[in-house]
PDB file of C-alpha atoms (C1' of nucleotides) in Angstrom:
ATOM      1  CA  UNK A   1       0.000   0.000   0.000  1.00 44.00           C
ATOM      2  CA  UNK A   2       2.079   3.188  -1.269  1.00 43.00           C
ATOM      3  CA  UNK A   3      -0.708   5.575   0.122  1.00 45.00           C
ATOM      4  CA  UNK A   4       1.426   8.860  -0.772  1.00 40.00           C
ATOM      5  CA  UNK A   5       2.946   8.329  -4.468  1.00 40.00           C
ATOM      6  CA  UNK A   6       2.308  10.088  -7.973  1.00 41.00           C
ATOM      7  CA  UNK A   7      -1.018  10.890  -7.132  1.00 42.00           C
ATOM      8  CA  UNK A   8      -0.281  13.390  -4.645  1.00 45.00           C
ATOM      9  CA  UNK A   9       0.883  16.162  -6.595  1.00 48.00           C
ATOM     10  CA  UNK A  10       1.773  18.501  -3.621  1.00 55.00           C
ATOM     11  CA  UNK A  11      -1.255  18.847  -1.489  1.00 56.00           C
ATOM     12  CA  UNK A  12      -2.180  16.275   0.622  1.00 57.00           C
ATOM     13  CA  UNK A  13      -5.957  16.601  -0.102  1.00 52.00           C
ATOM     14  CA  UNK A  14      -8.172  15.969  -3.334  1.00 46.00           C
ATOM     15  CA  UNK A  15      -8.309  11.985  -2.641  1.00 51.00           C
ATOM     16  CA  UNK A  16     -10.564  10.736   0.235  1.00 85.00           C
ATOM     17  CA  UNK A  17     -11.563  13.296   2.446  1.00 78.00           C
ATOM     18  CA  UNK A  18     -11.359  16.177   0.772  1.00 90.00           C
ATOM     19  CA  UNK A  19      -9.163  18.674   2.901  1.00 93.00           C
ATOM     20  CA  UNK A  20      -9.070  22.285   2.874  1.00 94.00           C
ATOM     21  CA  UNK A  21      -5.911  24.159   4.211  1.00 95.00           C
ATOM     22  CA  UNK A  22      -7.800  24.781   7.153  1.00 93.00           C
ATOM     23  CA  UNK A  23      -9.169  21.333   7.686  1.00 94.00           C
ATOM     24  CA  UNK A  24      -6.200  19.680   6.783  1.00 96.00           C
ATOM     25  CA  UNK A  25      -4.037  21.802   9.169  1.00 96.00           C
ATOM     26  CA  UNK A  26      -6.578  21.349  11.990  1.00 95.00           C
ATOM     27  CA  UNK A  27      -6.384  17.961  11.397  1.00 96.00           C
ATOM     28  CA  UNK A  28      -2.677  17.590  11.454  1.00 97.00           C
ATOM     29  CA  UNK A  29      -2.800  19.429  14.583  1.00 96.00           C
ATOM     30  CA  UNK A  30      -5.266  17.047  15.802  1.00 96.00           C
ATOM     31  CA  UNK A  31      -2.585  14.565  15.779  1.00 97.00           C
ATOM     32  CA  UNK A  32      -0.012  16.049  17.110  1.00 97.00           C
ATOM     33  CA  UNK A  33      -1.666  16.830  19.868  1.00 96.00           C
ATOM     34  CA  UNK A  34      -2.351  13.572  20.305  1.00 97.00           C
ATOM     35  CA  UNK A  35       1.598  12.987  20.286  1.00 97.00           C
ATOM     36  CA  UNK A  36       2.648  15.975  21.586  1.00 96.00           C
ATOM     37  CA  UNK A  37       3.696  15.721  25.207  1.00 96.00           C
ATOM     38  CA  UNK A  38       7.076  15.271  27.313  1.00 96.00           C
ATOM     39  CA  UNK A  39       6.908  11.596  27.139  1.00 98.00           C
ATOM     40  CA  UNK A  40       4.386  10.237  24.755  1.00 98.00           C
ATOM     41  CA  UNK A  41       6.345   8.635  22.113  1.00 98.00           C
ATOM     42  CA  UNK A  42       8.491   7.300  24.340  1.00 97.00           C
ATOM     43  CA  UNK A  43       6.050   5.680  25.551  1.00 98.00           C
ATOM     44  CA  UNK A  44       4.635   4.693  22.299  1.00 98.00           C
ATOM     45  CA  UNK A  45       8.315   3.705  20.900  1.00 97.00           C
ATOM     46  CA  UNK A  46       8.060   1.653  24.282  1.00 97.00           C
ATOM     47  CA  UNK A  47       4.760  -0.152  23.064  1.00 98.00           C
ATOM     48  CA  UNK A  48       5.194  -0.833  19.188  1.00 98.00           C
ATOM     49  CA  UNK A  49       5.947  -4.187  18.134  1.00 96.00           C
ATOM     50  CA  UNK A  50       2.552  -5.429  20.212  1.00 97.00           C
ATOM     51  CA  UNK A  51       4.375  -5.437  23.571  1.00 97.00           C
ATOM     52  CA  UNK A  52       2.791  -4.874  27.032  1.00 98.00           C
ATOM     53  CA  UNK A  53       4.102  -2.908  29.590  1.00 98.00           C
ATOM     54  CA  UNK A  54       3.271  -2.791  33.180  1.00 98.00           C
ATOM     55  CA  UNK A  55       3.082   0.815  35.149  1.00 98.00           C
ATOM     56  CA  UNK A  56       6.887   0.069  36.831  1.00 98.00           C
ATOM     57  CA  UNK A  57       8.410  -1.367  34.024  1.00 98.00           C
ATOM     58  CA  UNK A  58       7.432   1.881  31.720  1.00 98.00           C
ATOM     59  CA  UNK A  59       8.970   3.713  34.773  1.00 98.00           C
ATOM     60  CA  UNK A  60      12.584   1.993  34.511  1.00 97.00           C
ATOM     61  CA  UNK A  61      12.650   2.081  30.967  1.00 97.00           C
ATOM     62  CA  UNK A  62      12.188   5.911  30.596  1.00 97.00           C
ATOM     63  CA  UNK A  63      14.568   7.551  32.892  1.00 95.00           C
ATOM     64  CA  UNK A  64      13.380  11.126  34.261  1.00 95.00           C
ATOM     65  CA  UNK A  65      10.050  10.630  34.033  1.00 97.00           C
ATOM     66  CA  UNK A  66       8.011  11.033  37.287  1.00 97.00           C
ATOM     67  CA  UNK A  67       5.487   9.175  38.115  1.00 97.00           C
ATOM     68  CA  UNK A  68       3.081  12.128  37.560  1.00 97.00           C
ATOM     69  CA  UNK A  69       3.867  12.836  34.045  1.00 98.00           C
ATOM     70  CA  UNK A  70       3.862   9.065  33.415  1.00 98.00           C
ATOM     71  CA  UNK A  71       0.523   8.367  34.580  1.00 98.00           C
ATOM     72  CA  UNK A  72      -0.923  11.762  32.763  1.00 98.00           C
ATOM     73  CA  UNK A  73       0.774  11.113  29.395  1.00 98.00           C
ATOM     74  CA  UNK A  74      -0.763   7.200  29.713  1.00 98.00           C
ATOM     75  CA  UNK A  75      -4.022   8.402  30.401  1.00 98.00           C
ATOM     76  CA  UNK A  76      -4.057  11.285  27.987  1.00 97.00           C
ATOM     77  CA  UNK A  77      -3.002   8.115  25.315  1.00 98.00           C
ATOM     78  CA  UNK A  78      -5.418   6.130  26.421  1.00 98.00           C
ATOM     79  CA  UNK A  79      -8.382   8.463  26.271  1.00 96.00           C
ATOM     80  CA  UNK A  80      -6.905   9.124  22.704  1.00 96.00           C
ATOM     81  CA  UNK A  81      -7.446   5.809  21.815  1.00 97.00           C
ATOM     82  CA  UNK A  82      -3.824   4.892  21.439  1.00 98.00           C
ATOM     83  CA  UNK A  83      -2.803   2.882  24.376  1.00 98.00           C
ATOM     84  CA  UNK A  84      -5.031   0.263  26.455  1.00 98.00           C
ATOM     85  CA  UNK A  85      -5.276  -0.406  30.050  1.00 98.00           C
ATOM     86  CA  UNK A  86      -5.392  -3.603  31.216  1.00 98.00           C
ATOM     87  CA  UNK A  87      -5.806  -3.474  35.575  1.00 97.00           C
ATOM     88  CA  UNK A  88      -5.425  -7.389  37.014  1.00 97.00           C
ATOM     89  CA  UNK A  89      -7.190  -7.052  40.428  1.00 95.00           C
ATOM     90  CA  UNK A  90      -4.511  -7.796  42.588  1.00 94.00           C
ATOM     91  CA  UNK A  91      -1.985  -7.684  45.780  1.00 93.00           C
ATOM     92  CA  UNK A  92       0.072  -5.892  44.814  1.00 94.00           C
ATOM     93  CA  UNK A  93      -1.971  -4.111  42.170  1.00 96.00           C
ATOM     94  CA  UNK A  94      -0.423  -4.727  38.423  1.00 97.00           C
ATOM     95  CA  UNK A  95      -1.846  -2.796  35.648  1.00 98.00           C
ATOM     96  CA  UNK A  96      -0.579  -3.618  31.923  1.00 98.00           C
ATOM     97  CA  UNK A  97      -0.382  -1.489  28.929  1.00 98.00           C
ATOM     98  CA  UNK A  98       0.297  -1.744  25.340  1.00 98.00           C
ATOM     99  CA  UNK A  99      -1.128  -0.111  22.156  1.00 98.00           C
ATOM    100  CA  UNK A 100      -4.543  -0.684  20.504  1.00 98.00           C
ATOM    101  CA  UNK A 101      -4.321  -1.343  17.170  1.00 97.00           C
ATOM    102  CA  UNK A 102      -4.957   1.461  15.816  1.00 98.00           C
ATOM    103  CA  UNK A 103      -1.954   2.870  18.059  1.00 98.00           C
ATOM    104  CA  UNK A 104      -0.425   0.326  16.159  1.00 98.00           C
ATOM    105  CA  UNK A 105      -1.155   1.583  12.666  1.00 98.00           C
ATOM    106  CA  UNK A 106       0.701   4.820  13.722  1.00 98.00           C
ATOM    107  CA  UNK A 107       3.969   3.408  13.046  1.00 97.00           C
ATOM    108  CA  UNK A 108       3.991   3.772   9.434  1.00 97.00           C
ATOM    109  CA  UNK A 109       3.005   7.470  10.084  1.00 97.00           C
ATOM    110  CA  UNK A 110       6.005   8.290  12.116  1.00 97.00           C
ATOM    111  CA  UNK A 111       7.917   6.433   9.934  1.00 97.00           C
ATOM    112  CA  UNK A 112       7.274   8.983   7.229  1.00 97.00           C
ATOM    113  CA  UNK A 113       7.823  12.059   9.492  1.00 97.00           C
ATOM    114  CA  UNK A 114      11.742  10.176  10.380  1.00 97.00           C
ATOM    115  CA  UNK A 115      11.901   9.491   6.403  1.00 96.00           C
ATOM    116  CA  UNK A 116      11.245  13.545   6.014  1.00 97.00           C
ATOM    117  CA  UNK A 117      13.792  14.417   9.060  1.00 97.00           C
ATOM    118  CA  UNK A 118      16.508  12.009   6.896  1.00 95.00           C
ATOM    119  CA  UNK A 119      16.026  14.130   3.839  1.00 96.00           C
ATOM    120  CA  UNK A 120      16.821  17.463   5.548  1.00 96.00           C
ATOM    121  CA  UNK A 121      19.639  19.093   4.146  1.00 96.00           C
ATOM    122  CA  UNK A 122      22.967  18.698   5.126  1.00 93.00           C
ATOM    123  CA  UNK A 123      23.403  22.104   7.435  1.00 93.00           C
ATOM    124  CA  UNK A 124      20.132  21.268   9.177  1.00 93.00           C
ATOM    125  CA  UNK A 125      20.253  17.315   9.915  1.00 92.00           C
ATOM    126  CA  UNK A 126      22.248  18.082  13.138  1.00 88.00           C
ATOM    127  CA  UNK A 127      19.628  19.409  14.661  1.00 86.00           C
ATOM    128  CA  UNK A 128      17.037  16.568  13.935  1.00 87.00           C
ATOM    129  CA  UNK A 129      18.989  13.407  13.402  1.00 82.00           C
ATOM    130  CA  UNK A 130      21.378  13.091  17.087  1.00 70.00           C
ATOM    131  CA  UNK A 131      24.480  11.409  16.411  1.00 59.00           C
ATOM    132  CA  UNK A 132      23.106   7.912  17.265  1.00 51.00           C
ATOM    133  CA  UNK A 133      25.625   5.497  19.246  1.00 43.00           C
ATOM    134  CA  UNK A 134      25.079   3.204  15.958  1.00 39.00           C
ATOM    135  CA  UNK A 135      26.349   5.706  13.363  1.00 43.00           C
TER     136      UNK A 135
ATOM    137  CA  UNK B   1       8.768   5.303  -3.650  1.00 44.00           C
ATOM    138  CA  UNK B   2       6.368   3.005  -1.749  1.00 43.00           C
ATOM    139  CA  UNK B   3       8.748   3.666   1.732  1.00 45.00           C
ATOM    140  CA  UNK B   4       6.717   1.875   4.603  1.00 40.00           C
ATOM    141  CA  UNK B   5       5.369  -1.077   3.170  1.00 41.00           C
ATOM    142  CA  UNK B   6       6.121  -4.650   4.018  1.00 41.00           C
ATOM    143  CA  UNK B   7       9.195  -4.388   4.929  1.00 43.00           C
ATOM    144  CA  UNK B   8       8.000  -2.482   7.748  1.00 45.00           C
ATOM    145  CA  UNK B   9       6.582  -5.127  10.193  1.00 48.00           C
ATOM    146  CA  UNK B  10       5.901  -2.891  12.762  1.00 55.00           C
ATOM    147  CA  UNK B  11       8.782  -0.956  13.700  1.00 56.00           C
ATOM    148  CA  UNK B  12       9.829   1.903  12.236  1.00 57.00           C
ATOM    149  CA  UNK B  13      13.120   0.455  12.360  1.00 52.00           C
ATOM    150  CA  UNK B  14      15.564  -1.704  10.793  1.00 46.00           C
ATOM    151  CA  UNK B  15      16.302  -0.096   7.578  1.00 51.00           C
ATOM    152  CA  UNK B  16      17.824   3.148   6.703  1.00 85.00           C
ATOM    153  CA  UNK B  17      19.303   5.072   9.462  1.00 78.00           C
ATOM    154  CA  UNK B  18      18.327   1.916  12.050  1.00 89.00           C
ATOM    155  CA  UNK B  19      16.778   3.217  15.139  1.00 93.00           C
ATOM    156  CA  UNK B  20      16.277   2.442  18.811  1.00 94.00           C
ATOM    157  CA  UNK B  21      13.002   2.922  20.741  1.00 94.00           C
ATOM    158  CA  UNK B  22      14.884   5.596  22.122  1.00 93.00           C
ATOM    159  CA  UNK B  23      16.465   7.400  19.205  1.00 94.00           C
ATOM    160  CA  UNK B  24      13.505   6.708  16.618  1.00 95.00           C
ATOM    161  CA  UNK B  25      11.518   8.571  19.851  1.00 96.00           C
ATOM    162  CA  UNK B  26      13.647  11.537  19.594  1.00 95.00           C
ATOM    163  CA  UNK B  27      13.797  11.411  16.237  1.00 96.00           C
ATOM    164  CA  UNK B  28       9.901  12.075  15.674  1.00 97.00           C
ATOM    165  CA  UNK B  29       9.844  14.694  18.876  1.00 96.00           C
ATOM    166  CA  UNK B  30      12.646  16.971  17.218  1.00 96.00           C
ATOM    167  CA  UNK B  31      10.327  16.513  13.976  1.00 97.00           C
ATOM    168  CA  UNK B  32       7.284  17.526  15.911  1.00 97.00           C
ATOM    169  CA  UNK B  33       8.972  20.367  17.392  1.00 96.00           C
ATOM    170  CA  UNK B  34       9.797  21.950  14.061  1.00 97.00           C
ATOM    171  CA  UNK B  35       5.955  21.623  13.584  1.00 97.00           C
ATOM    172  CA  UNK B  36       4.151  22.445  16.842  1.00 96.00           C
ATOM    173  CA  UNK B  37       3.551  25.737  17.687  1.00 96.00           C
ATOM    174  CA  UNK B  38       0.307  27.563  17.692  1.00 97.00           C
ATOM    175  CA  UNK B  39      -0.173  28.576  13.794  1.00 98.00           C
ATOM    176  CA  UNK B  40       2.902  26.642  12.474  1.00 98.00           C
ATOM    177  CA  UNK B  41       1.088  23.745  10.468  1.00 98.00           C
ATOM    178  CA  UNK B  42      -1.641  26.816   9.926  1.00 98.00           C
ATOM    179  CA  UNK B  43       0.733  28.100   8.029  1.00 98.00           C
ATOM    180  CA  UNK B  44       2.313  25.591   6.073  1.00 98.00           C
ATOM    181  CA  UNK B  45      -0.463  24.749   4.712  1.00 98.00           C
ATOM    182  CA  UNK B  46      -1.473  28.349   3.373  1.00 98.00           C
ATOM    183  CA  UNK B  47       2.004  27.789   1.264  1.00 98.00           C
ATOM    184  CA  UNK B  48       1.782  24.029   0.246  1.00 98.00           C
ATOM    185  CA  UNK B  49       1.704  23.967  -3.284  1.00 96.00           C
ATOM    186  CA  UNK B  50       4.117  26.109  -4.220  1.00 97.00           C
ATOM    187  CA  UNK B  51       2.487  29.124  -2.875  1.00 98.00           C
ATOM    188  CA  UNK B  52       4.127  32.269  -2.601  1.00 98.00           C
ATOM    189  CA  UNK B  53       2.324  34.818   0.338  1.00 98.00           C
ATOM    190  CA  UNK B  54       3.352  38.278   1.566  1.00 98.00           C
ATOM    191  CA  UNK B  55       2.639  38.861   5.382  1.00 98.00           C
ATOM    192  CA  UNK B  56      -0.048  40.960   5.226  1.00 98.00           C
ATOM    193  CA  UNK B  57      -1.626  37.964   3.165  1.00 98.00           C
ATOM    194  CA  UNK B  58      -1.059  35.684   5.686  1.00 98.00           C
ATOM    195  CA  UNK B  59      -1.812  37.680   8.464  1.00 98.00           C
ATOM    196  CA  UNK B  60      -5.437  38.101   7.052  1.00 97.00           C
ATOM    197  CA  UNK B  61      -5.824  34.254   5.719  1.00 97.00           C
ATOM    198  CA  UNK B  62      -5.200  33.555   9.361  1.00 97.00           C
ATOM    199  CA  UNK B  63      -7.945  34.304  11.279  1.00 96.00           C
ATOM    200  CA  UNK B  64      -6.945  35.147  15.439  1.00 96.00           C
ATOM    201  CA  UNK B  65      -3.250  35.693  14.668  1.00 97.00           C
ATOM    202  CA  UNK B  66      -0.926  38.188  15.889  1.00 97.00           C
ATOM    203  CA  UNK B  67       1.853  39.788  14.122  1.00 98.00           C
ATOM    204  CA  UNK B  68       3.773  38.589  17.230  1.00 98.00           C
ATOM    205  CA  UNK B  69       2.712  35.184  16.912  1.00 98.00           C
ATOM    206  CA  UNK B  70       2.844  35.289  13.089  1.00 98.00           C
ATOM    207  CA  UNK B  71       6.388  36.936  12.995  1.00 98.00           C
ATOM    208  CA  UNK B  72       7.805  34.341  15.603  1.00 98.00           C
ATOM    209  CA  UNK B  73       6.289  30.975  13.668  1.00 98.00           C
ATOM    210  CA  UNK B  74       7.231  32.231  10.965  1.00 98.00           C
ATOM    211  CA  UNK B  75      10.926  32.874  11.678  1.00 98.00           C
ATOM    212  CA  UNK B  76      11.069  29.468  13.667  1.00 98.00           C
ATOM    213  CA  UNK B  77       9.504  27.976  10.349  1.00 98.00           C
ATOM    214  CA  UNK B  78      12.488  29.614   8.553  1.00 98.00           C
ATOM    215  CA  UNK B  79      15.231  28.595  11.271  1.00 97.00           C
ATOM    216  CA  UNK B  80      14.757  25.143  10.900  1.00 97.00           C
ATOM    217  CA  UNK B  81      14.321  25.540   6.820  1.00 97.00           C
ATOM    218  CA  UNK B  82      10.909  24.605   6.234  1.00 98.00           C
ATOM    219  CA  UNK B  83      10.439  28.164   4.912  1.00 98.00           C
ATOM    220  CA  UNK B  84      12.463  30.897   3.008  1.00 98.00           C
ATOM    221  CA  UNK B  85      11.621  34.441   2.886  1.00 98.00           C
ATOM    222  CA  UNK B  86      12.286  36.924   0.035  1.00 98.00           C
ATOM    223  CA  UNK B  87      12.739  40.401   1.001  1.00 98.00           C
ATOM    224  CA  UNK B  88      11.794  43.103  -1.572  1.00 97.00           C
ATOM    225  CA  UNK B  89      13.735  46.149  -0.648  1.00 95.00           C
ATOM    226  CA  UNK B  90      11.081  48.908  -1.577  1.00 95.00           C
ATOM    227  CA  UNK B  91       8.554  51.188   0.004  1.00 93.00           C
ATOM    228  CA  UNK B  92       6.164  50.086   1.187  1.00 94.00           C
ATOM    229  CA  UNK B  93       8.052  47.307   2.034  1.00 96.00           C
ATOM    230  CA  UNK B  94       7.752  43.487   0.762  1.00 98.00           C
ATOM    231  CA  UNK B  95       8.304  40.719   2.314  1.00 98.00           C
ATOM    232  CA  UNK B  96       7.360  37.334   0.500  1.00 98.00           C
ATOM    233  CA  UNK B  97       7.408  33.613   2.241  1.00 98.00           C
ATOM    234  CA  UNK B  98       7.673  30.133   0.321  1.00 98.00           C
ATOM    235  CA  UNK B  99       8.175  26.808   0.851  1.00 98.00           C
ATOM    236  CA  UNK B 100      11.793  25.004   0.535  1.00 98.00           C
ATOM    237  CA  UNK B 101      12.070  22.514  -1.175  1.00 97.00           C
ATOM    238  CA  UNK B 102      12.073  19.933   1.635  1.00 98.00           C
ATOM    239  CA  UNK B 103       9.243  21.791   3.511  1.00 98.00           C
ATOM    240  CA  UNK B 104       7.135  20.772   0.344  1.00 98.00           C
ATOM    241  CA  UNK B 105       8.223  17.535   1.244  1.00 98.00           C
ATOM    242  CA  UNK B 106       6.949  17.456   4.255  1.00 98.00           C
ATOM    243  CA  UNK B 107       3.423  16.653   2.532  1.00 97.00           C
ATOM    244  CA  UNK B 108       3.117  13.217   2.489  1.00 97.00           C
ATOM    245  CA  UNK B 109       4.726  12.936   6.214  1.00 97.00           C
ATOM    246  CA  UNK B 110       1.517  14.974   7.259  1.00 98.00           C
ATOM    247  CA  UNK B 111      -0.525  12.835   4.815  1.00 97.00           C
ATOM    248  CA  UNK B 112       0.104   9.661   6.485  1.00 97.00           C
ATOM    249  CA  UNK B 113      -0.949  11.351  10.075  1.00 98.00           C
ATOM    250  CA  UNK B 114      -4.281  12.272   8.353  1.00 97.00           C
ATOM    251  CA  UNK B 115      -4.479   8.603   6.873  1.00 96.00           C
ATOM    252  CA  UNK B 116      -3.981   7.313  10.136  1.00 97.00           C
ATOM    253  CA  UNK B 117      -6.384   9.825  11.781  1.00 96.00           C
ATOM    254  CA  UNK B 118      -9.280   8.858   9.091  1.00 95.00           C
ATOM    255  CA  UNK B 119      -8.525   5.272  10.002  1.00 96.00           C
ATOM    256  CA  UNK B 120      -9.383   6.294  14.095  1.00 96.00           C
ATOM    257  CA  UNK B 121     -12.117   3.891  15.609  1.00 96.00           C
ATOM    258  CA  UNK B 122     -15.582   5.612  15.244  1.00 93.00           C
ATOM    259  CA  UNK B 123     -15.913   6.463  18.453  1.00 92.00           C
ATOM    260  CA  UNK B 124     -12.725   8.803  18.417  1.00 92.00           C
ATOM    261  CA  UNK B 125     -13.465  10.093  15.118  1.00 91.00           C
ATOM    262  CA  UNK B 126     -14.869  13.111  16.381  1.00 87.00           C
ATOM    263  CA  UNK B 127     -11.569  14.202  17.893  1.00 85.00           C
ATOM    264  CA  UNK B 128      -9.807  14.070  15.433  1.00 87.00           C
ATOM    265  CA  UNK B 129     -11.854  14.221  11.934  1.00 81.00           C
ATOM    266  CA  UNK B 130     -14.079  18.104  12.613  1.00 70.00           C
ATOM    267  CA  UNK B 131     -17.452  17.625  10.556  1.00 58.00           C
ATOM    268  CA  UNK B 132     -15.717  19.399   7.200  1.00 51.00           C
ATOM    269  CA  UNK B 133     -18.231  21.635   5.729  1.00 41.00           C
ATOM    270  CA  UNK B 134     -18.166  19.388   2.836  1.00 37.00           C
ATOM    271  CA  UNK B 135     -19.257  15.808   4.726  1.00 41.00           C
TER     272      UNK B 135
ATOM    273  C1'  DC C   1       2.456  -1.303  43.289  1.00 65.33           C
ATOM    274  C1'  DG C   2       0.130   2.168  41.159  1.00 65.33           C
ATOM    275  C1'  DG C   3      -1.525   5.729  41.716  1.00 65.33           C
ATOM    276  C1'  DT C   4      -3.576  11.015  43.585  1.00 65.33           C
ATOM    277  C1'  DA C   5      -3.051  15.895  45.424  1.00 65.33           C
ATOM    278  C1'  DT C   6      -0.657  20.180  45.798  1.00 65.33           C
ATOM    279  C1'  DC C   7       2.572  23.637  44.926  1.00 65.33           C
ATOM    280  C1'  DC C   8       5.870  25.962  41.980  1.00 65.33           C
ATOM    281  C1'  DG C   9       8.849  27.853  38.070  1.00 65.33           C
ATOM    282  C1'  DG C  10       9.517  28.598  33.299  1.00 65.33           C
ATOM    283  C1'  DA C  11       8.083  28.611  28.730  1.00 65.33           C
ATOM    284  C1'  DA C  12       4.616  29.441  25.246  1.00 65.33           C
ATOM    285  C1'  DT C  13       0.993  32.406  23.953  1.00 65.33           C
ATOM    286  C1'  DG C  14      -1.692  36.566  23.833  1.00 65.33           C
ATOM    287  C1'  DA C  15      -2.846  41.847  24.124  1.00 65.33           C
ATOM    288  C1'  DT C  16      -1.313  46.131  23.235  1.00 65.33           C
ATOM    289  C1'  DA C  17       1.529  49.872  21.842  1.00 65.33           C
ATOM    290  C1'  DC C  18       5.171  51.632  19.100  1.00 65.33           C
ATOM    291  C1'  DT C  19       8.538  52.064  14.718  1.00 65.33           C
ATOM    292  C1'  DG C  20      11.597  52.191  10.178  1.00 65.33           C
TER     293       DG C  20
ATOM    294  C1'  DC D   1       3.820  47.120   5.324  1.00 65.33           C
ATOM    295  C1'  DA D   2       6.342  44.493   8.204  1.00 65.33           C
ATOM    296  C1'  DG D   3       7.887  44.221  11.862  1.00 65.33           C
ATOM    297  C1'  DT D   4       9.731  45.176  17.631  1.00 65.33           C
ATOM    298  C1'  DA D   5       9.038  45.811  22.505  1.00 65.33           C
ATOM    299  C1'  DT D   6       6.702  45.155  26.753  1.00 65.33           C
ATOM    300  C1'  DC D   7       3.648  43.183  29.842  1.00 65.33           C
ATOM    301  C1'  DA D   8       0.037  39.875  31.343  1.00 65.33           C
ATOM    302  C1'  DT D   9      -1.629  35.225  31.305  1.00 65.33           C
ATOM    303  C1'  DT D  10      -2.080  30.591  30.712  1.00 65.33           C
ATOM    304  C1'  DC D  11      -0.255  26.131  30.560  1.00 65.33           C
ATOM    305  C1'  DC D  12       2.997  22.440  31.015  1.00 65.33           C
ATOM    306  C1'  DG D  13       6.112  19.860  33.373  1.00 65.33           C
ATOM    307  C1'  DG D  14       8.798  18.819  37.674  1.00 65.33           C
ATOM    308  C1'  DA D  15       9.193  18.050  42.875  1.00 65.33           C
ATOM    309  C1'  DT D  16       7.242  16.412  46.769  1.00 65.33           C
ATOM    310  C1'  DA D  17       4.085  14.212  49.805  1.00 65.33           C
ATOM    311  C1'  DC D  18       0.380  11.118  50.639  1.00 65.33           C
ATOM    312  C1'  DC D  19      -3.126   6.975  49.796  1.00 65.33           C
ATOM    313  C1'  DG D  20      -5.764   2.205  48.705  1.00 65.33           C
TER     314       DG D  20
END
DNA sequence: CGGTATCCGGAATGATACTG
DNA sequence: CAGTATCATTCCGGATACCG
């Protein structure tokens, strides 16, 4: 499924939905508020690949976070859809999450915005693409 | 150029650049940050396709903004070279703002976020997808 | 263990006035 | 016309303490 090919010719509308400027930016924005937040793709890079998660594993894997932001950023992704909740009524309490499928199906997405951030030009790629340990 | 397709199981990993959780996260926030801000994605989209606008022009297309607002996104918008500006030394003076070539590019990245929002379970829908005047 | 409640500082945004 | 400067406000994230 090559979703964006020749037949976008340099505005993401005119196919399905039929975007304005207005729409379509809303839209976008939509998203990324959805996204936007301290720790939410961490989180999410956390959850792709189907895995689940419980509350104090999420909490050693992401160093810095308090437990604060972690529980608001999970619950702001879960009331977005993106994340599920799983509580097992227990002593001690253990509540699981991982990503719906839809949360899923975002992967491609970011995958394009990374693909973008590759083809920055050479003076600017500093700032998006960090040195990884792997270069 | 059909980029995330199989080959993609899941991660947005493993080819290219080769990520981890951790730098694919970062990767996608410092992509977000070029595009969050109050009016930014308002704006690109007022010059996707190529369009050429003064200020003045986008100061009235944009309905709420201030020149302070409008001055800063767009300079930000410049910094990180999603947008160029063209100064016409004249009175009155004329100041024009375009697209770069890779900030045109940035269209199908924002496509497949407004794929994935169409493809939101119907109950989130309405979050994400505003009734367009032309449902 | 997996939260909630409260307080605080800084950044992002907005309103308004002024200028080359 | 295309900005700058200043001030007020709102919001986000962090620190800390407490609870079922």
């Amino acid at each position: 499924m090559a979703r964006t090919d020749e037949k976008v010719r340099n505005l993401p509308a005119g196919k399905r939905a039929s975007y304005t400027p207005e729409t379509a930016a809303q839209g976008v924005q939509n998203v990324i508020r959805v996204l936007e937040g301290r720790w939410k793709l961490v989180i999410l890079f956390q959850l792709f690949g189907g895995q689940v998660r419980r509350f104090s594993e999420l909490e050693r894997a992401i160093p810095g976070v308090s437990q604060k932001m972690l529980i608001q950023q999970l619950r702001q992704l879960e009331a977005d859809g993106v994340v599920a909740r799983i509580v097992h009524h227990q002593v001690p309490p253990k509540v699981e999450y991982h990503l719906t499928e839809w949360g899923q199906a975002l992967c491609p997405a970011l995958d394009a915005l990374l693909i973008w951030a590759e083809a920055a030009p050479s003076d600017l790629r500093s700032r998006l693409i960090q040195a990884t340990p792997c270069d």
